[in-house]
Coordinates of C-alpha atoms in Angstrom, one line a residue:
X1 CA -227.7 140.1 -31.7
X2 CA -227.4 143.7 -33.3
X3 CA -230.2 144.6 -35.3
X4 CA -229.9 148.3 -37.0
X5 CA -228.8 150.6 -33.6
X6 CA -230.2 147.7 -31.3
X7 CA -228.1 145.9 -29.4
X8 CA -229.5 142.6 -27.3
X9 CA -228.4 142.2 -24.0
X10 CA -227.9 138.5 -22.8
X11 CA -227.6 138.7 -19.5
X12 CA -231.5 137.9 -19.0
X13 CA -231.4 134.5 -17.5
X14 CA -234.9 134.5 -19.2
X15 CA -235.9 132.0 -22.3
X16 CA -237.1 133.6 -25.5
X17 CA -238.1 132.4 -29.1
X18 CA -239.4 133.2 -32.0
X19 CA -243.4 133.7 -31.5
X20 CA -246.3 135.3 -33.2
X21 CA -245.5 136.7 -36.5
X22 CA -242.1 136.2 -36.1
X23 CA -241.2 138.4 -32.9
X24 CA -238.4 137.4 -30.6
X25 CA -240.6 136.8 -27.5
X26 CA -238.8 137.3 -24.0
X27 CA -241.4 135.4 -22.5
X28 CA -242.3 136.5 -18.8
X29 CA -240.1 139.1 -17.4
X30 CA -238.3 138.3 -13.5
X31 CA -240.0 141.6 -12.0
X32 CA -243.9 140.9 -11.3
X33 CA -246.0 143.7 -10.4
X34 CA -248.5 143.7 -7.1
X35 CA -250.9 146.2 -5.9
X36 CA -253.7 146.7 -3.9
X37 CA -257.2 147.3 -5.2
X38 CA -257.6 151.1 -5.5
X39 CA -253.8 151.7 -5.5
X40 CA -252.0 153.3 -8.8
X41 CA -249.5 151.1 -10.4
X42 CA -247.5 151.6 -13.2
X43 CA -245.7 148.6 -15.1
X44 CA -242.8 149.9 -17.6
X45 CA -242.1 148.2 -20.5
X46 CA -238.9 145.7 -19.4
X47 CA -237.3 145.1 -23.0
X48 CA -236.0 148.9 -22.3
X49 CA -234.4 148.0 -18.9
X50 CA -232.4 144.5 -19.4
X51 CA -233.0 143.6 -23.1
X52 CA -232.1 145.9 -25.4
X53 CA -229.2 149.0 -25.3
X54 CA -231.4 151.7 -26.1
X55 CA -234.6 153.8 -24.6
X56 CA -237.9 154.6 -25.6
X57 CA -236.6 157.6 -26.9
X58 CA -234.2 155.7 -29.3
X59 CA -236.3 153.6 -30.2
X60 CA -238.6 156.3 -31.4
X61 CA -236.3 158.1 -33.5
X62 CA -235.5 154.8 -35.1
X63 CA -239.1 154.5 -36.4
X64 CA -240.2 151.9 -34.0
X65 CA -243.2 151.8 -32.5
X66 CA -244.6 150.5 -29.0
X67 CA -247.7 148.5 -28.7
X68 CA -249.5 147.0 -25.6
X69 CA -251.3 143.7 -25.4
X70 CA -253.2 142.4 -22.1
X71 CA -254.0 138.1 -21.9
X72 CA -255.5 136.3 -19.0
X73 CA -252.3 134.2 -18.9
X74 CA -248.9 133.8 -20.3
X75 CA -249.9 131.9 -23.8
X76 CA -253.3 132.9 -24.3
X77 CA -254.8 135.1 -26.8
X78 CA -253.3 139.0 -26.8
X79 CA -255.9 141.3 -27.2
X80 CA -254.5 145.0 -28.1
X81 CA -255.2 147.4 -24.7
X82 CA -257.3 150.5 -25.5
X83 CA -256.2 153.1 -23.3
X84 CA -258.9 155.6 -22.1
X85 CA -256.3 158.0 -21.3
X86 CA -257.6 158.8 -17.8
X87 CA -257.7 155.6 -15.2
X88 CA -255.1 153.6 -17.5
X89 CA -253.1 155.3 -19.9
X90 CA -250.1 154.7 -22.1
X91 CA -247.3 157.3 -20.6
X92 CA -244.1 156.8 -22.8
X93 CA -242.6 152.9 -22.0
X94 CA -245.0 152.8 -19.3
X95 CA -248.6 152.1 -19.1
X96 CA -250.2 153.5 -15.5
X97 CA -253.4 152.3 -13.8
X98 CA -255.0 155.6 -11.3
X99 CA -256.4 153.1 -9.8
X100 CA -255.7 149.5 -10.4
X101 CA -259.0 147.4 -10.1
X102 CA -259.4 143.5 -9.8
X103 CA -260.5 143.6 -13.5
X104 CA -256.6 144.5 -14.7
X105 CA -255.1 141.1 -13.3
X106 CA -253.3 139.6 -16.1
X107 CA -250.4 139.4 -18.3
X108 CA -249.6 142.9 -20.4
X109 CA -247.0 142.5 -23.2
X110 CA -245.0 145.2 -24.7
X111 CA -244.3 145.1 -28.1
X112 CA -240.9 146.8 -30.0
X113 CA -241.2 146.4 -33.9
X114 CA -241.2 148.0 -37.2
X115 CA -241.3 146.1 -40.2
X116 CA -237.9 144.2 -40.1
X117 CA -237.5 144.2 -36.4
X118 CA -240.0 142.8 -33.5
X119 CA -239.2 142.0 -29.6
X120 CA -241.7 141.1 -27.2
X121 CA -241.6 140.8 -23.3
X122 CA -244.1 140.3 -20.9
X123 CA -244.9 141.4 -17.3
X124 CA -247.4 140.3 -14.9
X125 CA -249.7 141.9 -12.6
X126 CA -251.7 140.9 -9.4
X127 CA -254.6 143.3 -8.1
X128 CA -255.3 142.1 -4.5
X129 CA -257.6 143.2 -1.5
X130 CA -256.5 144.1 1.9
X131 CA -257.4 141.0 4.1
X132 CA -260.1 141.3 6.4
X133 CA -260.0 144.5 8.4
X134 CA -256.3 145.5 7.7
X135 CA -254.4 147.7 5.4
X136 CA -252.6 145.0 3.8
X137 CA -252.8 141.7 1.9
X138 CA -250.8 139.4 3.8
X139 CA -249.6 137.9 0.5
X140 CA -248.3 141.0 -0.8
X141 CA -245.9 141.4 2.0
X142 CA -241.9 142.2 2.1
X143 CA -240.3 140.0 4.9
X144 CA -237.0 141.2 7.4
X145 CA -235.4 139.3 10.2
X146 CA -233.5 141.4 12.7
X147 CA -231.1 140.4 15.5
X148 CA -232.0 141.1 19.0
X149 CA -230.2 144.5 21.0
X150 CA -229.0 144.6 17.1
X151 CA -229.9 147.9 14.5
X152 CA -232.4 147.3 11.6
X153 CA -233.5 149.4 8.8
X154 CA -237.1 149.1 7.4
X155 CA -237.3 150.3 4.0
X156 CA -240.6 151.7 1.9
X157 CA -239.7 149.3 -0.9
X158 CA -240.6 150.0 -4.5
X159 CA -242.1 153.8 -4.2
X160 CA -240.0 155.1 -7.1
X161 CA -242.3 155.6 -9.6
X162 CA -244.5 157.7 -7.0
X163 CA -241.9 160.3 -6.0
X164 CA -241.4 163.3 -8.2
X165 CA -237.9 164.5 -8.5
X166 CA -236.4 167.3 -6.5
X167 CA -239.3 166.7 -3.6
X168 CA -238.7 165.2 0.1
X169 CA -241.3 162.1 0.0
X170 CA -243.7 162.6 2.7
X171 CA -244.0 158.9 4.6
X172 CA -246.5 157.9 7.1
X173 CA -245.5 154.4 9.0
X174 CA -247.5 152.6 10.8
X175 CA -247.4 149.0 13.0
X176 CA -250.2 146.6 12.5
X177 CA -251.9 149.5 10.6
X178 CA -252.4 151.8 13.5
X179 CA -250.7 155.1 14.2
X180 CA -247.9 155.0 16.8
X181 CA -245.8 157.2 18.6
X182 CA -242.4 156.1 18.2
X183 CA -239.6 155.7 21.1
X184 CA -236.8 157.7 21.0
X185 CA -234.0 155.1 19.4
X186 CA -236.6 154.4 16.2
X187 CA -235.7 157.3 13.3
X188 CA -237.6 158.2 10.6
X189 CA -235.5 159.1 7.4
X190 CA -237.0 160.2 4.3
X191 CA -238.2 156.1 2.9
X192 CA -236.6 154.5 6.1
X193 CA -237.6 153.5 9.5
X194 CA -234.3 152.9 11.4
X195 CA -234.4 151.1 14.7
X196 CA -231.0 151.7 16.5
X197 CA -231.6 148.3 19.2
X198 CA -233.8 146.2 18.3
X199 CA -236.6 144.6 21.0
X200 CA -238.6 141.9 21.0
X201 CA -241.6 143.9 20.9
X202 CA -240.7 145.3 18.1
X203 CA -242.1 142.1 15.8
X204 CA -244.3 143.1 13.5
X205 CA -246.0 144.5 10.1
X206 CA -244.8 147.7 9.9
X207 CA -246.9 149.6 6.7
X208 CA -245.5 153.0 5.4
X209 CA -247.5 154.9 3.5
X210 CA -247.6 157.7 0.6
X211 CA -249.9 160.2 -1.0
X212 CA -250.0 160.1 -4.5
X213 CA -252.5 162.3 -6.2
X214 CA -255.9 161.7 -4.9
X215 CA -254.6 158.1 -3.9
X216 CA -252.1 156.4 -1.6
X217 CA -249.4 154.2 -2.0
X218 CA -248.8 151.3 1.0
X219 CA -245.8 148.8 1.3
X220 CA -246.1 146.4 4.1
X221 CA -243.1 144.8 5.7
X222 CA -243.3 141.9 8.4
X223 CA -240.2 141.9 10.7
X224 CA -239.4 139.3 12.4
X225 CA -236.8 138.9 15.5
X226 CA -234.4 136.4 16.8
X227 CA -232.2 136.0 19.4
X228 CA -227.9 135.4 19.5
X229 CA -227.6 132.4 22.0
X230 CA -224.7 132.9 24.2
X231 CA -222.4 130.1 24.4
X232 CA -223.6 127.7 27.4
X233 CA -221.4 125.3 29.2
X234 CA -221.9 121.6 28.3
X235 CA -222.7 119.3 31.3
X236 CA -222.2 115.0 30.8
X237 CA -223.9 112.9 33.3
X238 CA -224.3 109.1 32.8
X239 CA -225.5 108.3 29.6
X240 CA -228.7 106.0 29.1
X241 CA -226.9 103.5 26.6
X242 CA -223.6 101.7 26.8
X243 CA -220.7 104.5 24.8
X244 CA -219.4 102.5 21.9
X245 CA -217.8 104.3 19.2
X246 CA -219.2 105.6 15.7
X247 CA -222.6 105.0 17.9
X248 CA -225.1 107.1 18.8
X249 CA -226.1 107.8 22.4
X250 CA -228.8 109.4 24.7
X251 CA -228.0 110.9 28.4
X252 CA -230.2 112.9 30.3
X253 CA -228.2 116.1 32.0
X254 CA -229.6 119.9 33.4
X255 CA -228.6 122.4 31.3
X256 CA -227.6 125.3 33.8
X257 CA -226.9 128.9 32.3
X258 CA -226.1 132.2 34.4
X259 CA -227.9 134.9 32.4
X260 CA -229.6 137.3 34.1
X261 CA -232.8 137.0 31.6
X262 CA -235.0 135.6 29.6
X263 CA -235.8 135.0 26.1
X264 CA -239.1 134.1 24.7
X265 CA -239.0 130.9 23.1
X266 CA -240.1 132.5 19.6
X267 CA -236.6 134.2 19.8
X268 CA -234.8 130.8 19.6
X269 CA -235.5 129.6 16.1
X270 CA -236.0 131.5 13.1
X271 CA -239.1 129.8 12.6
X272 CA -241.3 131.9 15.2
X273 CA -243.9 129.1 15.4
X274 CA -241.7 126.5 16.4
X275 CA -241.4 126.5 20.4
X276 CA -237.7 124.1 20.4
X277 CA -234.2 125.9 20.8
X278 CA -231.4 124.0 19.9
X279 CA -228.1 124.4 21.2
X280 CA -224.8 122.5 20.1
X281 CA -221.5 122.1 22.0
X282 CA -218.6 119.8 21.4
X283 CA -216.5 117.9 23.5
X284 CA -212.5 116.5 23.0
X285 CA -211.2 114.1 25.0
X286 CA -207.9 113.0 25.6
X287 CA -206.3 110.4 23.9
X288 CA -205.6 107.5 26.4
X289 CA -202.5 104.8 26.1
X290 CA -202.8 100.7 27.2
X291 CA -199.5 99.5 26.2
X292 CA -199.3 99.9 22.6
X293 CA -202.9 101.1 22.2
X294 CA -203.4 104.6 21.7
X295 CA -207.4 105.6 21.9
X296 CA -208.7 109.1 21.0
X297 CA -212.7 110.1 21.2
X298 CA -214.2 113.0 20.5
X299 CA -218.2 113.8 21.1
X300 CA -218.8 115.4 17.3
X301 CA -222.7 116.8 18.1
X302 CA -224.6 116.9 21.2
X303 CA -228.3 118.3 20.5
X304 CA -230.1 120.5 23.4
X305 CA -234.0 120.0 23.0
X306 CA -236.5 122.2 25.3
X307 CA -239.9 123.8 25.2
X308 CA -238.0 127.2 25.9
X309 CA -234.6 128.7 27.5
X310 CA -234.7 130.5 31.1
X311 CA -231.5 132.1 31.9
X312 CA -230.9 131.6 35.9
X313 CA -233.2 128.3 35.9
X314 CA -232.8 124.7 35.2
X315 CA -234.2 122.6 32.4
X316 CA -233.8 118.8 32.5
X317 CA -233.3 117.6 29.0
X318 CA -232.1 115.1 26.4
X319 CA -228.7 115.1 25.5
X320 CA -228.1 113.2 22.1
X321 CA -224.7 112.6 20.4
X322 CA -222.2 110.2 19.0
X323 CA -218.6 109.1 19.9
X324 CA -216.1 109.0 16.6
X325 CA -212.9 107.7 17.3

Protein backbone atom coordinates (compact mmCIF):
# COMPACT_ATOMS: atom_id res chain seq x y z
CA UNK A 1 0.00 0.00 0.00
CA UNK A 2 1.51 3.47 -1.09
CA UNK A 3 0.28 6.22 0.74
CA UNK A 4 1.94 9.81 -0.43
CA UNK A 5 6.04 8.87 -0.32
CA UNK A 6 5.12 5.72 2.04
CA UNK A 7 5.50 2.64 0.87
CA UNK A 8 4.24 -0.56 3.19
CA UNK A 9 6.36 -3.39 3.42
CA UNK A 10 4.57 -6.84 3.59
CA UNK A 11 6.98 -9.01 4.59
CA UNK A 12 5.90 -8.64 8.39
CA UNK A 13 4.37 -12.02 9.07
CA UNK A 14 2.52 -9.83 11.71
CA UNK A 15 -1.54 -9.19 11.65
CA UNK A 16 -2.76 -5.65 11.41
CA UNK A 17 -6.19 -3.72 11.10
CA UNK A 18 -7.80 -0.89 11.11
CA UNK A 19 -7.97 0.33 15.01
CA UNK A 20 -8.59 3.50 16.95
CA UNK A 21 -9.58 6.29 14.93
CA UNK A 22 -8.91 4.72 11.89
CA UNK A 23 -5.04 3.78 12.19
CA UNK A 24 -3.65 0.74 10.48
CA UNK A 25 -2.54 -0.99 13.76
CA UNK A 26 0.56 -3.49 13.31
CA UNK A 27 -0.40 -5.05 16.43
CA UNK A 28 2.62 -6.39 18.57
CA UNK A 29 5.92 -6.18 16.88
CA UNK A 30 8.21 -9.85 16.76
CA UNK A 31 11.22 -8.05 18.68
CA UNK A 32 10.35 -7.75 22.63
CA UNK A 33 12.50 -5.75 24.74
CA UNK A 34 14.16 -7.15 28.25
CA UNK A 35 16.22 -5.48 30.73
CA UNK A 36 17.27 -5.60 34.05
CA UNK A 37 16.02 -3.21 36.80
CA UNK A 38 18.56 -0.25 36.79
CA UNK A 39 19.78 -1.08 33.29
CA UNK A 40 19.17 1.66 30.23
CA UNK A 41 17.06 0.38 27.51
CA UNK A 42 16.10 1.96 24.61
CA UNK A 43 13.02 0.63 22.36
CA UNK A 44 12.99 2.21 18.71
CA UNK A 45 9.99 2.73 17.04
CA UNK A 46 9.60 -0.74 14.66
CA UNK A 47 7.19 0.72 11.87
CA UNK A 48 10.64 2.47 10.69
CA UNK A 49 12.54 -0.87 10.55
CA UNK A 50 10.15 -3.50 8.70
CA UNK A 51 6.90 -1.52 7.95
CA UNK A 52 7.31 1.20 6.11
CA UNK A 53 10.21 2.37 3.31
CA UNK A 54 11.15 5.52 4.81
CA UNK A 55 12.92 6.93 8.21
CA UNK A 56 12.20 9.13 10.82
CA UNK A 57 13.77 11.71 8.97
CA UNK A 58 11.29 11.20 6.01
CA UNK A 59 8.73 11.01 7.69
CA UNK A 60 9.42 14.38 9.18
CA UNK A 61 9.89 16.24 6.24
CA UNK A 62 6.62 14.81 5.01
CA UNK A 63 4.72 16.55 7.88
CA UNK A 64 4.19 13.51 9.97
CA UNK A 65 4.48 13.40 13.35
CA UNK A 66 5.51 10.68 16.00
CA UNK A 67 3.56 10.03 19.15
CA UNK A 68 4.13 7.53 22.07
CA UNK A 69 1.54 5.64 23.98
CA UNK A 70 2.34 3.25 27.00
CA UNK A 71 -0.87 0.38 28.10
CA UNK A 72 -0.60 -2.28 30.74
CA UNK A 73 -1.32 -4.85 27.91
CA UNK A 74 -1.74 -5.18 24.30
CA UNK A 75 -5.67 -3.88 24.02
CA UNK A 76 -6.00 -1.88 26.91
CA UNK A 77 -6.38 1.78 27.23
CA UNK A 78 -3.25 3.99 25.63
CA UNK A 79 -2.39 6.66 27.71
CA UNK A 80 -0.03 9.33 25.89
CA UNK A 81 3.77 9.00 27.59
CA UNK A 82 5.07 12.26 29.08
CA UNK A 83 8.62 12.35 28.67
CA UNK A 84 10.59 14.12 31.52
CA UNK A 85 13.47 14.39 29.28
CA UNK A 86 16.01 13.04 31.78
CA UNK A 87 15.36 9.18 33.03
CA UNK A 88 12.96 8.51 29.85
CA UNK A 89 13.09 10.61 27.04
CA UNK A 90 11.88 10.75 23.43
CA UNK A 91 15.33 10.70 21.28
CA UNK A 92 14.24 10.81 17.51
CA UNK A 93 12.30 7.15 16.67
CA UNK A 94 13.46 6.04 19.90
CA UNK A 95 12.30 6.52 23.39
CA UNK A 96 15.35 5.60 26.11
CA UNK A 97 14.89 4.64 29.72
CA UNK A 98 18.56 5.84 31.92
CA UNK A 99 17.43 3.51 34.01
CA UNK A 100 14.59 1.19 33.35
CA UNK A 101 12.56 0.62 36.65
CA UNK A 102 9.85 -2.14 37.32
CA UNK A 103 7.26 0.72 36.97
CA UNK A 104 7.96 0.91 32.88
CA UNK A 105 6.72 -2.87 32.19
CA UNK A 106 4.22 -2.62 29.57
CA UNK A 107 3.23 -2.21 26.04
CA UNK A 108 4.60 1.30 24.34
CA UNK A 109 3.07 2.06 20.92
CA UNK A 110 4.45 4.34 18.32
CA UNK A 111 2.26 6.20 16.41
CA UNK A 112 2.95 7.62 12.44
CA UNK A 113 0.02 9.99 11.29
CA UNK A 114 -0.93 13.21 9.94
CA UNK A 115 -4.26 13.92 9.01
CA UNK A 116 -4.82 11.49 6.09
CA UNK A 117 -2.32 8.98 7.06
CA UNK A 118 -2.00 6.86 10.58
CA UNK A 119 0.16 3.46 11.34
CA UNK A 120 0.54 2.09 14.60
CA UNK A 121 2.90 -0.74 16.00
CA UNK A 122 3.57 -1.83 19.19
CA UNK A 123 6.54 -3.20 21.24
CA UNK A 124 6.75 -4.75 24.48
CA UNK A 125 8.97 -4.40 27.36
CA UNK A 126 9.88 -6.62 30.51
CA UNK A 127 11.87 -4.84 33.49
CA UNK A 128 13.16 -7.88 35.61
CA UNK A 129 15.46 -8.34 38.81
CA UNK A 130 18.57 -10.30 38.99
CA UNK A 131 17.56 -13.61 40.83
CA UNK A 132 18.71 -14.06 44.15
CA UNK A 133 22.42 -13.16 44.64
CA UNK A 134 23.44 -13.25 40.93
CA UNK A 135 23.96 -10.74 38.20
CA UNK A 136 21.35 -12.10 36.00
CA UNK A 137 17.61 -13.10 35.69
CA UNK A 138 17.67 -16.59 34.73
CA UNK A 139 14.76 -15.79 32.50
CA UNK A 140 16.34 -13.25 30.64
CA UNK A 141 19.07 -15.51 29.36
CA UNK A 142 20.52 -16.32 25.65
CA UNK A 143 21.19 -20.13 25.36
CA UNK A 144 24.34 -21.93 23.24
CA UNK A 145 25.21 -25.63 22.86
CA UNK A 146 28.81 -26.36 21.92
CA UNK A 147 30.40 -29.58 20.84
CA UNK A 148 33.01 -31.17 22.98
CA UNK A 149 37.19 -30.67 21.77
CA UNK A 150 34.91 -28.44 19.24
CA UNK A 151 35.41 -24.14 18.86
CA UNK A 152 32.54 -21.96 20.12
CA UNK A 153 32.00 -18.26 20.03
CA UNK A 154 30.03 -16.43 22.82
CA UNK A 155 28.64 -13.39 21.68
CA UNK A 156 27.58 -10.00 23.80
CA UNK A 157 24.17 -10.12 22.15
CA UNK A 158 22.10 -6.95 21.51
CA UNK A 159 24.74 -4.09 22.77
CA UNK A 160 24.23 -1.93 19.70
CA UNK A 161 22.44 0.77 20.87
CA UNK A 162 25.16 1.14 23.79
CA UNK A 163 28.27 1.46 21.55
CA UNK A 164 29.07 4.84 20.06
CA UNK A 165 30.52 4.80 16.65
CA UNK A 166 34.19 4.92 15.84
CA UNK A 167 35.02 3.55 19.66
CA UNK A 168 36.51 -0.07 20.58
CA UNK A 169 33.60 -1.37 23.16
CA UNK A 170 35.26 -2.02 26.38
CA UNK A 171 33.78 -5.77 27.61
CA UNK A 172 34.17 -7.25 30.80
CA UNK A 173 33.11 -11.27 30.88
CA UNK A 174 32.54 -13.10 33.51
CA UNK A 175 31.44 -17.03 34.42
CA UNK A 176 28.71 -17.50 36.98
CA UNK A 177 29.22 -13.70 37.68
CA UNK A 178 32.64 -13.82 39.09
CA UNK A 179 35.89 -12.61 37.57
CA UNK A 180 38.13 -15.19 35.93
CA UNK A 181 41.34 -15.55 34.56
CA UNK A 182 41.01 -17.06 31.32
CA UNK A 183 43.24 -20.10 29.84
CA UNK A 184 45.23 -19.57 27.16
CA UNK A 185 42.91 -21.16 24.10
CA UNK A 186 39.76 -18.76 25.36
CA UNK A 187 40.15 -15.17 23.21
CA UNK A 188 38.58 -12.17 23.96
CA UNK A 189 37.64 -10.05 20.77
CA UNK A 190 36.08 -6.83 20.88
CA UNK A 191 31.89 -8.36 21.70
CA UNK A 192 33.20 -12.08 21.54
CA UNK A 193 34.49 -14.67 23.79
CA UNK A 194 36.00 -17.34 21.53
CA UNK A 195 36.87 -20.78 22.90
CA UNK A 196 39.22 -22.54 20.43
CA UNK A 197 38.37 -26.45 22.17
CA UNK A 198 35.84 -26.67 24.02
CA UNK A 199 35.79 -28.61 27.71
CA UNK A 200 33.46 -29.91 29.75
CA UNK A 201 34.15 -27.46 32.35
CA UNK A 202 33.55 -24.96 30.42
CA UNK A 203 29.41 -25.23 30.96
CA UNK A 204 28.16 -22.35 32.17
CA UNK A 205 26.49 -18.65 32.37
CA UNK A 206 28.97 -16.66 30.98
CA UNK A 207 27.85 -12.65 31.57
CA UNK A 208 29.72 -9.83 29.60
CA UNK A 209 29.44 -6.70 30.64
CA UNK A 210 29.45 -2.85 29.49
CA UNK A 211 29.75 0.60 30.80
CA UNK A 212 27.37 2.89 29.61
CA UNK A 213 27.29 6.34 31.12
CA UNK A 214 26.97 6.16 34.79
CA UNK A 215 25.28 2.60 34.25
CA UNK A 216 26.11 -0.85 32.84
CA UNK A 217 24.82 -2.99 30.33
CA UNK A 218 24.86 -7.10 31.10
CA UNK A 219 23.90 -9.99 28.57
CA UNK A 220 23.99 -13.35 30.09
CA UNK A 221 24.55 -16.43 28.04
CA UNK A 222 24.18 -20.19 29.36
CA UNK A 223 26.36 -22.64 27.35
CA UNK A 224 25.74 -25.81 27.41
CA UNK A 225 28.08 -28.88 26.22
CA UNK A 226 27.64 -32.17 24.61
CA UNK A 227 29.53 -34.91 23.54
CA UNK A 228 30.09 -36.67 19.69
CA UNK A 229 29.62 -40.50 20.55
CA UNK A 230 32.09 -42.50 18.61
CA UNK A 231 30.71 -45.30 16.73
CA UNK A 232 30.67 -48.48 19.10
CA UNK A 233 30.60 -52.00 17.94
CA UNK A 234 27.23 -53.86 18.31
CA UNK A 235 27.36 -57.17 20.30
CA UNK A 236 24.08 -59.91 19.86
CA UNK A 237 23.75 -62.44 22.53
CA UNK A 238 20.61 -64.66 22.93
CA UNK A 239 17.72 -62.70 22.88
CA UNK A 240 14.98 -63.02 25.83
CA UNK A 241 11.98 -63.66 23.31
CA UNK A 242 11.50 -65.99 20.43
CA UNK A 243 12.83 -63.66 16.91
CA UNK A 244 9.79 -63.54 14.67
CA UNK A 245 9.63 -61.03 12.12
CA UNK A 246 8.00 -57.46 12.04
CA UNK A 247 8.25 -58.27 15.99
CA UNK A 248 9.86 -56.64 18.54
CA UNK A 249 12.45 -58.13 20.79
CA UNK A 250 14.54 -57.69 24.03
CA UNK A 251 18.20 -59.37 24.59
CA UNK A 252 20.50 -58.56 27.22
CA UNK A 253 24.32 -58.08 25.81
CA UNK A 254 27.65 -55.93 27.35
CA UNK A 255 28.31 -53.19 25.56
CA UNK A 256 32.28 -53.14 25.35
CA UNK A 257 33.99 -49.85 23.94
CA UNK A 258 37.95 -49.25 23.81
CA UNK A 259 38.15 -45.48 24.56
CA UNK A 260 40.75 -44.39 26.65
CA UNK A 261 38.15 -41.96 28.68
CA UNK A 262 35.34 -41.00 30.03
CA UNK A 263 32.41 -38.89 29.45
CA UNK A 264 30.14 -37.48 32.08
CA UNK A 265 26.79 -38.74 31.57
CA UNK A 266 25.49 -34.98 31.14
CA UNK A 267 27.52 -34.97 27.88
CA UNK A 268 25.33 -37.78 26.41
CA UNK A 269 22.04 -36.09 25.81
CA UNK A 270 21.35 -32.69 25.02
CA UNK A 271 19.12 -32.61 27.76
CA UNK A 272 21.79 -32.11 30.66
CA UNK A 273 19.32 -33.36 33.33
CA UNK A 274 18.58 -36.49 31.84
CA UNK A 275 21.35 -39.24 33.08
CA UNK A 276 20.34 -42.04 29.76
CA UNK A 277 22.73 -42.13 26.58
CA UNK A 278 21.39 -43.73 23.74
CA UNK A 279 23.23 -45.29 21.15
CA UNK A 280 21.84 -46.88 17.83
CA UNK A 281 23.52 -49.53 15.46
CA UNK A 282 22.16 -51.59 12.71
CA UNK A 283 22.64 -54.89 11.74
CA UNK A 284 22.14 -56.75 7.92
CA UNK A 285 21.92 -60.13 7.60
CA UNK A 286 22.33 -62.32 4.81
CA UNK A 287 19.65 -63.55 2.83
CA UNK A 288 19.34 -67.40 3.37
CA UNK A 289 17.89 -70.05 0.49
CA UNK A 290 15.56 -73.46 1.48
CA UNK A 291 14.76 -74.66 -1.89
CA UNK A 292 12.79 -72.03 -3.46
CA UNK A 293 12.56 -69.84 -0.41
CA UNK A 294 14.71 -66.97 -0.32
CA UNK A 295 14.62 -65.21 3.44
CA UNK A 296 16.29 -61.75 4.04
CA UNK A 297 16.26 -59.97 7.79
CA UNK A 298 17.63 -57.03 8.73
CA UNK A 299 17.73 -55.64 12.60
CA UNK A 300 16.20 -51.87 11.66
CA UNK A 301 16.87 -50.24 15.50
CA UNK A 302 18.58 -51.57 18.42
CA UNK A 303 18.31 -49.00 21.41
CA UNK A 304 21.42 -48.85 24.07
CA UNK A 305 19.96 -47.71 27.54
CA UNK A 306 22.50 -46.98 30.57
CA UNK A 307 22.87 -44.70 33.66
CA UNK A 308 26.16 -43.35 31.92
CA UNK A 309 29.08 -44.48 29.27
CA UNK A 310 32.71 -45.54 30.66
CA UNK A 311 35.08 -45.91 27.82
CA UNK A 312 37.44 -49.11 28.84
CA UNK A 313 34.57 -50.69 31.17
CA UNK A 314 31.61 -52.77 30.70
CA UNK A 315 27.96 -52.05 31.09
CA UNK A 316 25.33 -54.79 31.03
CA UNK A 317 22.31 -53.50 29.33
CA UNK A 318 19.08 -53.85 27.37
CA UNK A 319 19.26 -54.35 23.93
CA UNK A 320 15.71 -53.64 22.22
CA UNK A 321 14.93 -54.03 18.47
CA UNK A 322 12.82 -55.46 15.74
CA UNK A 323 13.45 -57.95 12.82
CA UNK A 324 11.73 -56.60 9.31
CA UNK A 325 11.92 -59.05 6.64
Amino acid sequence: MVDGNFEVTGYMHIAHGEGVEGCTDWSVDYLKYKVLLGEPVRIKCALFYGYIRANYTHAQSAGLSLMWYKSAGHGDFEEPISFDGTRMSKEEDAIWFRPAELDDVGYYSCVLRNSTYCMKVSMSLTVAENDTDLCYNSKMRFFEKAELSKSKDITCQGIEDYIQPGVEPEIVWYKECKPKQWRQTIERRRDTLSIKEVREDDIGNYTCELQFGNFVVRRTTELSVTAVLPQLPCFLAVPLSPLRFGRLFVMRSPAIATQPRQVNSTLCSDQSSSSVCTLECTLSIPCLSFGDVKICAKLVLMHFHGAAVEYGGVDESMLVGSFDE
